[in-house]
PDB file of C-alpha atoms in Angstrom:
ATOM      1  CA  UNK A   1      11.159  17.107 -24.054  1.00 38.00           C
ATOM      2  CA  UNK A   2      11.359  13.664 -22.420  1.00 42.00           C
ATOM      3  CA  UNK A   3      13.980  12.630 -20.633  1.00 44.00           C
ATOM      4  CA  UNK A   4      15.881   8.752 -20.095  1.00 43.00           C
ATOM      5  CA  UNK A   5      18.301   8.092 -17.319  1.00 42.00           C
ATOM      6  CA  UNK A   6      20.028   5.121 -18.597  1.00 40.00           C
ATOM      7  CA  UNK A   7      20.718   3.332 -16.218  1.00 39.00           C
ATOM      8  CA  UNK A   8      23.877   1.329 -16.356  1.00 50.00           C
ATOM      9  CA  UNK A   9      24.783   2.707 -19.361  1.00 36.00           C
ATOM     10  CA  UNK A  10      27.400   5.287 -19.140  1.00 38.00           C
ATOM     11  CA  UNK A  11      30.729   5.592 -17.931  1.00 36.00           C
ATOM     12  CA  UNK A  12      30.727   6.696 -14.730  1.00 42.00           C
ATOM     13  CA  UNK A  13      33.461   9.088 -13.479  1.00 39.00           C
ATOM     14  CA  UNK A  14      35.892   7.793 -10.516  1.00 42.00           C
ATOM     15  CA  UNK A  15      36.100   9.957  -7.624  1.00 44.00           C
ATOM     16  CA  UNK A  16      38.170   7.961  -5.143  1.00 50.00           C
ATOM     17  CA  UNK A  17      38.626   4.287  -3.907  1.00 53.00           C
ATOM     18  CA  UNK A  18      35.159   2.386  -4.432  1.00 63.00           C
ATOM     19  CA  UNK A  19      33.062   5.663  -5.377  1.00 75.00           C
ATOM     20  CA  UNK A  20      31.638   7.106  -8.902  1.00 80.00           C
ATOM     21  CA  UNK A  21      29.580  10.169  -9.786  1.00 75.00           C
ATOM     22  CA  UNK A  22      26.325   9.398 -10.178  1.00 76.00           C
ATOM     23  CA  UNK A  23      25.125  12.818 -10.800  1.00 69.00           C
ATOM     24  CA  UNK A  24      26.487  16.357 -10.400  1.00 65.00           C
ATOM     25  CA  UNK A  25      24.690  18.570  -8.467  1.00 69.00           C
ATOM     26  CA  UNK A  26      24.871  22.240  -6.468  1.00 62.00           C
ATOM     27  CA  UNK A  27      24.761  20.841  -3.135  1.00 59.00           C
ATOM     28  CA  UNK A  28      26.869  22.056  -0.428  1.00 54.00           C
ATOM     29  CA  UNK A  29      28.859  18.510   0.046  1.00 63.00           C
ATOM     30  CA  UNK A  30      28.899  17.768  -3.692  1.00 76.00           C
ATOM     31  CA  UNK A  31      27.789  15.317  -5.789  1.00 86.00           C
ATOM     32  CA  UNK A  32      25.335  11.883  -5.622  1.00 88.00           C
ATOM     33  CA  UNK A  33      27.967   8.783  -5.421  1.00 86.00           C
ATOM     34  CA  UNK A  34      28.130   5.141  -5.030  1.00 89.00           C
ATOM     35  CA  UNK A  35      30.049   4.167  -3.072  1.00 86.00           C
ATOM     36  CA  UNK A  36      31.348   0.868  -0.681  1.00 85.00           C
ATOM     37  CA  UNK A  37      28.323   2.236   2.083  1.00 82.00           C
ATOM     38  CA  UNK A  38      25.602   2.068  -1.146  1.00 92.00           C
ATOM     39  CA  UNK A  39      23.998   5.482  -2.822  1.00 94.00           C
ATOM     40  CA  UNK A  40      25.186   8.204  -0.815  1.00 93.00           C
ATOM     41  CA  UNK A  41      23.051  12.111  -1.293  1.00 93.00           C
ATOM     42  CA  UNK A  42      24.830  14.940   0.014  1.00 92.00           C
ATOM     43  CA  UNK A  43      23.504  17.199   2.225  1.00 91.00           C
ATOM     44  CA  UNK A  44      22.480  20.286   0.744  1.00 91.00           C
ATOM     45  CA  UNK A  45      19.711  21.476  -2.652  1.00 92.00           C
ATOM     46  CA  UNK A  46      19.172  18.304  -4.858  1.00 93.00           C
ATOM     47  CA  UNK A  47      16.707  18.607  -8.086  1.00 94.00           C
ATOM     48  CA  UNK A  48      14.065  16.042  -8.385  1.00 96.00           C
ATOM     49  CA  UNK A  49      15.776  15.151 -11.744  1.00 95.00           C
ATOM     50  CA  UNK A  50      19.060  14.622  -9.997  1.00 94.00           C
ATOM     51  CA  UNK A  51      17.922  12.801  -7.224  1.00 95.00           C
ATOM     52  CA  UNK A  52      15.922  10.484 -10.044  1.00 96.00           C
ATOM     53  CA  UNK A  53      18.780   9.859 -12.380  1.00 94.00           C
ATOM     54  CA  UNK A  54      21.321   8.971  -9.680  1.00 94.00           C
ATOM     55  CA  UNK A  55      18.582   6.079  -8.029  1.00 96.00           C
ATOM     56  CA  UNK A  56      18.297   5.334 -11.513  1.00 96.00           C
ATOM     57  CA  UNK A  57      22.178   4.538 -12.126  1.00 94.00           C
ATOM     58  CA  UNK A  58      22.314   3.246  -9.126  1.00 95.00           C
ATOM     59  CA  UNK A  59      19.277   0.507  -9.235  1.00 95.00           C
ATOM     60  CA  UNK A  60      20.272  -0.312 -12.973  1.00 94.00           C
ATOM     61  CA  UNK A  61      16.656   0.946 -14.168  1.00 96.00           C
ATOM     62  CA  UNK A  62      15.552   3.056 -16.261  1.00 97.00           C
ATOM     63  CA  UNK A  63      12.788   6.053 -15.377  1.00 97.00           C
ATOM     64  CA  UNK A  64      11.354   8.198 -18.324  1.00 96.00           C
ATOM     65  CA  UNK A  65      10.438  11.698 -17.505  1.00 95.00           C
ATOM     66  CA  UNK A  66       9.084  15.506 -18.532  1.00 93.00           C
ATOM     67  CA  UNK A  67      12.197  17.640 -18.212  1.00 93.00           C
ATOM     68  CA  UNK A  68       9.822  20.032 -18.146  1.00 92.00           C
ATOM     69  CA  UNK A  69       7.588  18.862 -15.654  1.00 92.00           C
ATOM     70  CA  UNK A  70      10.092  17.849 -13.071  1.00 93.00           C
ATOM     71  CA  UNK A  71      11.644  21.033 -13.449  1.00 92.00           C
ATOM     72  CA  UNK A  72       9.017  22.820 -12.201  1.00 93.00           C
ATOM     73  CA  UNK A  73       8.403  21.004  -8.844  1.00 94.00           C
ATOM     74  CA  UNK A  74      10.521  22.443  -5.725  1.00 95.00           C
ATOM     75  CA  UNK A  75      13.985  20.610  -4.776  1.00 95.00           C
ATOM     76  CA  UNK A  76      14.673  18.842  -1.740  1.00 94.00           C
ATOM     77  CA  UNK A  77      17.108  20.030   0.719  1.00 93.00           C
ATOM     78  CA  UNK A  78      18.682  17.279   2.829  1.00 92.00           C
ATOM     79  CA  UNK A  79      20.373  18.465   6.287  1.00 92.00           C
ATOM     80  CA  UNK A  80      22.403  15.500   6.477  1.00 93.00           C
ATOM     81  CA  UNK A  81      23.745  13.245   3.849  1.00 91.00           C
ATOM     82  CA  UNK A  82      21.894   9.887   3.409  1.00 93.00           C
ATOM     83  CA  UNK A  83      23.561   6.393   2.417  1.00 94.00           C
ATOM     84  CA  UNK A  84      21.250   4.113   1.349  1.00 95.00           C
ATOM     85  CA  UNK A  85      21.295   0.542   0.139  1.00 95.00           C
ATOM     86  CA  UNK A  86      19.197  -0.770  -2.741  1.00 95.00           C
ATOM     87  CA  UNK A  87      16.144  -1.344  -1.441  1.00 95.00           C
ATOM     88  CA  UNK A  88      16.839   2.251   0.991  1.00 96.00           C
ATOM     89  CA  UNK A  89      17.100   3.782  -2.245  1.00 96.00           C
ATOM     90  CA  UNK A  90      13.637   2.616  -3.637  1.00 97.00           C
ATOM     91  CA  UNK A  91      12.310   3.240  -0.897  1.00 97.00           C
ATOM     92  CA  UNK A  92      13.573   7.368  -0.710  1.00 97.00           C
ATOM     93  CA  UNK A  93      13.040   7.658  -4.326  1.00 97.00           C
ATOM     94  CA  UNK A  94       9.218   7.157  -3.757  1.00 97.00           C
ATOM     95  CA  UNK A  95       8.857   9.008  -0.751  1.00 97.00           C
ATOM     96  CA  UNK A  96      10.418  11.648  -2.148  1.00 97.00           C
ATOM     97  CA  UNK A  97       8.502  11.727  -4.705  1.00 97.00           C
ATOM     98  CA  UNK A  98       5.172  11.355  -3.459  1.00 95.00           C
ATOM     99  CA  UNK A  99       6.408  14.686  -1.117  1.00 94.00           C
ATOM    100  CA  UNK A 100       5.696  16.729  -4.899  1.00 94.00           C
ATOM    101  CA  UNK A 101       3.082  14.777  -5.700  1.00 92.00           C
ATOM    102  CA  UNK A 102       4.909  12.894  -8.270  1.00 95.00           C
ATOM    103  CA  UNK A 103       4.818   8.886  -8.215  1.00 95.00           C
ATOM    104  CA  UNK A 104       7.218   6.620 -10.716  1.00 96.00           C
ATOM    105  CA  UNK A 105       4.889   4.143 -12.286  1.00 94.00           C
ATOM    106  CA  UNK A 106       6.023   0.539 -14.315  1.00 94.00           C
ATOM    107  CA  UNK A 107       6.086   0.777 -17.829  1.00 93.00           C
ATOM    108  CA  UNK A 108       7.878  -2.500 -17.848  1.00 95.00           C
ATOM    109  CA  UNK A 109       8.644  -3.966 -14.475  1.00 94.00           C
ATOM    110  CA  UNK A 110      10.544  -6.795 -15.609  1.00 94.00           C
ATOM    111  CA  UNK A 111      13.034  -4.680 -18.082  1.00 95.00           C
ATOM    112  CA  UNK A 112      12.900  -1.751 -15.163  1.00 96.00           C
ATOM    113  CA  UNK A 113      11.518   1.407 -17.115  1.00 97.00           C
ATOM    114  CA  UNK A 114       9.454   3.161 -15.208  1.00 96.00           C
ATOM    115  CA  UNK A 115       7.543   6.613 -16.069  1.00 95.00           C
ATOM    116  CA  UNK A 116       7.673   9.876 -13.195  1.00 95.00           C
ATOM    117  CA  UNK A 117       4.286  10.907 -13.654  1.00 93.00           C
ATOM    118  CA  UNK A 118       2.313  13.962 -12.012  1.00 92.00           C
ATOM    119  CA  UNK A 119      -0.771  13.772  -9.711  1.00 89.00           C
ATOM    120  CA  UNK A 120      -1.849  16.703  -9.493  1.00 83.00           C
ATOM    121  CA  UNK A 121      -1.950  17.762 -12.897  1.00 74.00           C
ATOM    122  CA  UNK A 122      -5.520  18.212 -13.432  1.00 59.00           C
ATOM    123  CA  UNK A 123      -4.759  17.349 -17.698  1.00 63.00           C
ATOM    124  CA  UNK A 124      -2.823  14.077 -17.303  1.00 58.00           C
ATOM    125  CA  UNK A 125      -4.027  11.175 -18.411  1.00 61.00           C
ATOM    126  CA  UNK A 126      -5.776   8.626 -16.524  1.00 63.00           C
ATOM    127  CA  UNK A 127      -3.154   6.789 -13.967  1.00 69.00           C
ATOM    128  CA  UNK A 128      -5.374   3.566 -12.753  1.00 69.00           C
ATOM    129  CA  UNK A 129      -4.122   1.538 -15.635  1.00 73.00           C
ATOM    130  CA  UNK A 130      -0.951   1.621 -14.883  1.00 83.00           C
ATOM    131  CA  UNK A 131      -0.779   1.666 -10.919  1.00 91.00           C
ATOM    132  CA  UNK A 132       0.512  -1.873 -10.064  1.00 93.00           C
ATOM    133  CA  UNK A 133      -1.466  -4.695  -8.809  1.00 95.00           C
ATOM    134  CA  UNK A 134       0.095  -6.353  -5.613  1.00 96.00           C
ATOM    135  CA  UNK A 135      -0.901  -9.262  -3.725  1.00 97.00           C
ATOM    136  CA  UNK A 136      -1.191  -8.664   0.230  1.00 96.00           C
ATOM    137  CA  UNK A 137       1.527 -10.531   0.857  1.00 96.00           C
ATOM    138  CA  UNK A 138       3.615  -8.957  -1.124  1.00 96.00           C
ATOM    139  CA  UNK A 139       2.717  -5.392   0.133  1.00 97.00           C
ATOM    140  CA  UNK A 140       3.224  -7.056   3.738  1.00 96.00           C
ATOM    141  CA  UNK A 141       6.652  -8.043   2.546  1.00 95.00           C
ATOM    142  CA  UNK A 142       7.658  -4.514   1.959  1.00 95.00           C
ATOM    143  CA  UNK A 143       5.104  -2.090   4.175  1.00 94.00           C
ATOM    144  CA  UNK A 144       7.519   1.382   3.981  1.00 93.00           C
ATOM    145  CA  UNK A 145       7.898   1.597  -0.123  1.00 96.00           C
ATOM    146  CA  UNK A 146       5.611   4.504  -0.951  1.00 95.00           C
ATOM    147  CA  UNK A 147       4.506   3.250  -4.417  1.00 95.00           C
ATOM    148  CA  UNK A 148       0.796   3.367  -6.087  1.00 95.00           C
ATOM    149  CA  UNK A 149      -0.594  -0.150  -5.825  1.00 96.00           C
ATOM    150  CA  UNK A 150      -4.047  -2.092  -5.839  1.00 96.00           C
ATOM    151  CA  UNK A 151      -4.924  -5.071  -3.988  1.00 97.00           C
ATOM    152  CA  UNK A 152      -7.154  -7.552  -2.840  1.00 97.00           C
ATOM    153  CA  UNK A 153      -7.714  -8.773   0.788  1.00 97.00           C
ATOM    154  CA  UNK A 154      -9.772 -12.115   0.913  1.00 96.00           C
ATOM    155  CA  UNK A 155     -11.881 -11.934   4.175  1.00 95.00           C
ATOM    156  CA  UNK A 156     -13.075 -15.165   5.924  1.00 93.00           C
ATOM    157  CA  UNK A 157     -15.602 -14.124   7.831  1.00 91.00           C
ATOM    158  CA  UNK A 158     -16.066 -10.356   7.935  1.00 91.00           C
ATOM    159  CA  UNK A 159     -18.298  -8.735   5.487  1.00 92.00           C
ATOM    160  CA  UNK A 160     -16.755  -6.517   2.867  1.00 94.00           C
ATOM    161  CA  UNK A 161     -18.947  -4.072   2.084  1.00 94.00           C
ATOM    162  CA  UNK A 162     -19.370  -3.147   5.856  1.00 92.00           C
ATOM    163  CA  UNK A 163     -15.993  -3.160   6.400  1.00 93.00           C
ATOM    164  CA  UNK A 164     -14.938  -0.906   3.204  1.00 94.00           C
ATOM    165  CA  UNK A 165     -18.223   1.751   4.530  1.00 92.00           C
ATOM    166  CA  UNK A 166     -16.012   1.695   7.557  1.00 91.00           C
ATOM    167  CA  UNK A 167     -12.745   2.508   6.025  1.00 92.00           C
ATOM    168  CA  UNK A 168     -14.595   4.958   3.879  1.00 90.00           C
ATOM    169  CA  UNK A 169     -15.270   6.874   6.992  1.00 88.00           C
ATOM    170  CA  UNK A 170     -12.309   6.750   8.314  1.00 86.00           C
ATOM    171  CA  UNK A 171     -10.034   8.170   5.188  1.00 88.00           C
ATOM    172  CA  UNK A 172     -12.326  11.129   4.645  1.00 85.00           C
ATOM    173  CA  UNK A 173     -11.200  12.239   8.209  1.00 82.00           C
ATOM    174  CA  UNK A 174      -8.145  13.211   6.052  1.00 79.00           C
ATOM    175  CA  UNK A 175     -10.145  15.343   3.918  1.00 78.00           C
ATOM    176  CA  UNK A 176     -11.007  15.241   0.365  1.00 78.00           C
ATOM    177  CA  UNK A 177      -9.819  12.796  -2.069  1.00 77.00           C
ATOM    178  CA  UNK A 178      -6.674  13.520  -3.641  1.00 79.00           C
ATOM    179  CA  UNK A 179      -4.151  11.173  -5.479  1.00 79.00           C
ATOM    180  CA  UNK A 180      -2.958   8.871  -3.449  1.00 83.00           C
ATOM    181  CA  UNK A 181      -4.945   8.972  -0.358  1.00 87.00           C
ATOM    182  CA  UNK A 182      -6.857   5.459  -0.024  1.00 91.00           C
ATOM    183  CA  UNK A 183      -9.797   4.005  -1.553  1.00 93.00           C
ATOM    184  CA  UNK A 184     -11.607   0.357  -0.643  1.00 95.00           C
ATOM    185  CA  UNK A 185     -14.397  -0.870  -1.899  1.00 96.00           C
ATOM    186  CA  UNK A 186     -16.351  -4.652  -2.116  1.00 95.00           C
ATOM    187  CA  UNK A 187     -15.873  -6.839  -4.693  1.00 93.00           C
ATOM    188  CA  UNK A 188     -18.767  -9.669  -3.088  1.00 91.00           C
ATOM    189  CA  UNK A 189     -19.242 -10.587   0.106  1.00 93.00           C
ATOM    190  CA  UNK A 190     -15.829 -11.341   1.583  1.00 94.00           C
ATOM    191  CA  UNK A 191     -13.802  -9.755  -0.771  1.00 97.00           C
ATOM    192  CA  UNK A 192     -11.831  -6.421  -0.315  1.00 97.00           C
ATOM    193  CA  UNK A 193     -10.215  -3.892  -3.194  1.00 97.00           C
ATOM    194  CA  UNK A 194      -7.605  -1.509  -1.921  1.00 97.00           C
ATOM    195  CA  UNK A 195      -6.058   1.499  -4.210  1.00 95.00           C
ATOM    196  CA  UNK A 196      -3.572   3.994  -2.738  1.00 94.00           C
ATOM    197  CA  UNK A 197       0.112   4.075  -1.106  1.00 95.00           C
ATOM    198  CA  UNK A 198       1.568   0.509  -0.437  1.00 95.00           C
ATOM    199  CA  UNK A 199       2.376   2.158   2.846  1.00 94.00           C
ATOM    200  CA  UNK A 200      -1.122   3.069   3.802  1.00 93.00           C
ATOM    201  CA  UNK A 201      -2.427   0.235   1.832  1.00 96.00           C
ATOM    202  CA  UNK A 202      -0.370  -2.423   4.101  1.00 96.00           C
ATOM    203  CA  UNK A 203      -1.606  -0.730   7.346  1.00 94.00           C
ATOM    204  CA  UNK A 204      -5.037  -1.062   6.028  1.00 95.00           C
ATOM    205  CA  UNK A 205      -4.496  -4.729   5.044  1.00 96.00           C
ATOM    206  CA  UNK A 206      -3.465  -5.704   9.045  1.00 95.00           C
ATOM    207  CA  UNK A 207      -6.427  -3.800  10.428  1.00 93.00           C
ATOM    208  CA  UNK A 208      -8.636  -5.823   7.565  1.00 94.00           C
ATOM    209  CA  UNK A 209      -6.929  -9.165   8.901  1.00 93.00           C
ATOM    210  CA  UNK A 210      -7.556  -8.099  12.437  1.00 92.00           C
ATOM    211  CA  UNK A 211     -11.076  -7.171  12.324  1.00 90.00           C
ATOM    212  CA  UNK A 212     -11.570 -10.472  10.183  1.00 90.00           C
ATOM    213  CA  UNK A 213     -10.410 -12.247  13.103  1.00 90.00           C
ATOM    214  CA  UNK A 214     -12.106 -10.578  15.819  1.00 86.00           C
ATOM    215  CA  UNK A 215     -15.341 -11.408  13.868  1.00 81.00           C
ATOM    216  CA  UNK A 216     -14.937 -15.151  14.335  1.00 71.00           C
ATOM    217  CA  UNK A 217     -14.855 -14.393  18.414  1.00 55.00           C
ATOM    218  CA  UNK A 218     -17.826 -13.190  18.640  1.00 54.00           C
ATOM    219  CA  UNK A 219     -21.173 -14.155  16.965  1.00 53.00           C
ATOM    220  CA  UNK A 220     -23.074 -12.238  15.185  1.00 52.00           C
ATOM    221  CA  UNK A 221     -26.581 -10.242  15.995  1.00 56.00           C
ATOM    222  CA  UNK A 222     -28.510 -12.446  14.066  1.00 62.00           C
ATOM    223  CA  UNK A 223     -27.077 -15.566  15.452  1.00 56.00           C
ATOM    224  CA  UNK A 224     -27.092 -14.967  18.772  1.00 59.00           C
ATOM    225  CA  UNK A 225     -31.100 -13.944  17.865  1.00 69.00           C
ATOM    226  CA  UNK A 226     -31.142 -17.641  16.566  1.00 67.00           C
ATOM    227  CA  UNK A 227     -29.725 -19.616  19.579  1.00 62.00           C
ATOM    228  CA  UNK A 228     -32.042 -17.008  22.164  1.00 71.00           C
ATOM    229  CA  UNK A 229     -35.012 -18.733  19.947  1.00 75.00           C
ATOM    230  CA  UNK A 230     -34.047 -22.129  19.523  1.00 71.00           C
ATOM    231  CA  UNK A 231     -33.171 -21.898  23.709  1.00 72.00           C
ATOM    232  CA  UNK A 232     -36.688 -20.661  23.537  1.00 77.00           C
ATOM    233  CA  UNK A 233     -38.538 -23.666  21.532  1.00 74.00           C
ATOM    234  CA  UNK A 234     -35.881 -25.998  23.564  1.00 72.00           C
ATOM    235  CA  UNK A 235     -37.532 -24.612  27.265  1.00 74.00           C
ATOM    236  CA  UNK A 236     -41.046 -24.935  25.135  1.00 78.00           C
ATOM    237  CA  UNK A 237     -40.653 -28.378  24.343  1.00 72.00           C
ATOM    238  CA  UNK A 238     -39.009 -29.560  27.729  1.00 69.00           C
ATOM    239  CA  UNK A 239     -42.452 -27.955  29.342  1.00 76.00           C
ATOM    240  CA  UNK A 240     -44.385 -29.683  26.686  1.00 73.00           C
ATOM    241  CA  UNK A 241     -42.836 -32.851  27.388  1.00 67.00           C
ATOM    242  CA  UNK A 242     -43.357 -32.489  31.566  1.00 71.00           C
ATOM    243  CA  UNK A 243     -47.049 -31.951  31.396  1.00 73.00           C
ATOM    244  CA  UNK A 244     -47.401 -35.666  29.372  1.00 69.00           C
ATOM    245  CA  UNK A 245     -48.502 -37.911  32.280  1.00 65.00           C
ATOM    246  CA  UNK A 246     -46.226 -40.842  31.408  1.00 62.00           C
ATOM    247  CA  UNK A 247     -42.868 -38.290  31.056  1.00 52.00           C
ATOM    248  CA  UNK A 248     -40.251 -39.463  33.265  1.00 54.00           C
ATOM    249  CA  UNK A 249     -37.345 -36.904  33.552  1.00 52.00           C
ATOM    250  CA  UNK A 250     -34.693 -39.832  34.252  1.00 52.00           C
ATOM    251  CA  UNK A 251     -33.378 -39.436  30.705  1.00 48.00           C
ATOM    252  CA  UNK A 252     -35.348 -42.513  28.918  1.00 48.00           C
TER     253      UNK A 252
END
């Protein structure tokens, strides 16, 4: 069974000055509201299907999911109510998610469906497809959403494929690949792909910038191989020239 939360839709029941139900739940304080101070979760058990129909409601979107599925992954249990604006909201929604290794993907971005989707289920179908692409800057823009995203990172001076072996190292100090954790890889010589959390994605995409820049301080192996030689045939010439009985060393 598949599941809508229609967002905006329904007629949402009044519980006081400036605040509406967004879903019921069992949790010690109540239920999910709007209110004047934005989405407000109660302290206390919330499903995973409450906690994505109320963002839902509240962001005016709409987020398909496996009843089923959902119902099956542990609840959260908050020790403090949260009030969150819009973009707070968003931004809980995915983390919380990504805590049951669940991410909400774009079905339609503009129209605001989006599909809760499992990664870890070792049947599901392929996800790449439909993990968004992002520029860097707009990553940058908003480096705390925990959302699936792919990216590019055009390098002026650093080489790509030695700097995506490098990263390489470095994520497999978190252990094996799982959904989620970071990829990079070279596209040509100075350009950089990027897969994984927009979080981890947009720390990865400073150090990139970073390490781009520190390669323009400092030259290269090869070329400072290349000036040590042509200092070489300079000093070689220059002795060349003294040992000519009519060289003058006044400059003419």
């Amino acid at each position: 069974m598949r599941s809508l939360a229609f967002a905006c839709s329904i007629a949402l029941a009044a519980t006081g000055p400036g605040q509406q139900v967004l879903a019921p739940t069992a949790a010690a304080e109540g239920a999910i509201l709007a209110t004047k101070d934005g989405l407000l979760l109660p302290a206390g058990e919330l499903t995973v299907a409450e906690v994505i129909d109320a963002t839902a409601r509240f962001l005016c979107r709409n987020y398909l999911f496996d009843l089923g599925m959902v119902d099956q992954v542990p609840s959260f249990t908050l020790q403090r109510p949260l009030a969150l604006d819009a973009i707070g909201s968003e931004e809980i929604l995915a983390a919380l998610l990504a805590s049951r290794g669940l991410a909400a993907l774009p079905i339609d971005e503009l129209r605001g469906v989006y599909e809760v989707v499992s990664l870890t289920d070792p049947d599901g179908r392929p996800l790449l497809a439909t993990v968004p692409w992002r520029s860097s800057d707009d990553i940058l823009r908003r480096p705390r959403l925990r959302e699936l995203v792919m990216t590019a990172v055009e390098l002026q001076h650093a080489d790509a494929a030695q700097l995506a072996n490098a990263l390489r190292i470095q994520y497999s100090l978190q252990g094996s690949w799982q959904p989620g954790m970071p990829t990079a890889s070279a596209a040509g010589p100075r350009l950089l792909l990027l897969h994984g959390y927009r979080d981890q994605v947009a720390a990865t995409i400073l150090a990139a910038l970073q390490f781009d820049r520190l390669s323009t301080s400092r030259p290269t192996d090869d070329l400072l191989q290349r000036l040590e030689r042509l200092e070489a045939e300079v000093a070689e010439l220059r002795r060349a020239l003294a040992a000519r009985p009519n060289w003058r060393n006044d400059g003419r």
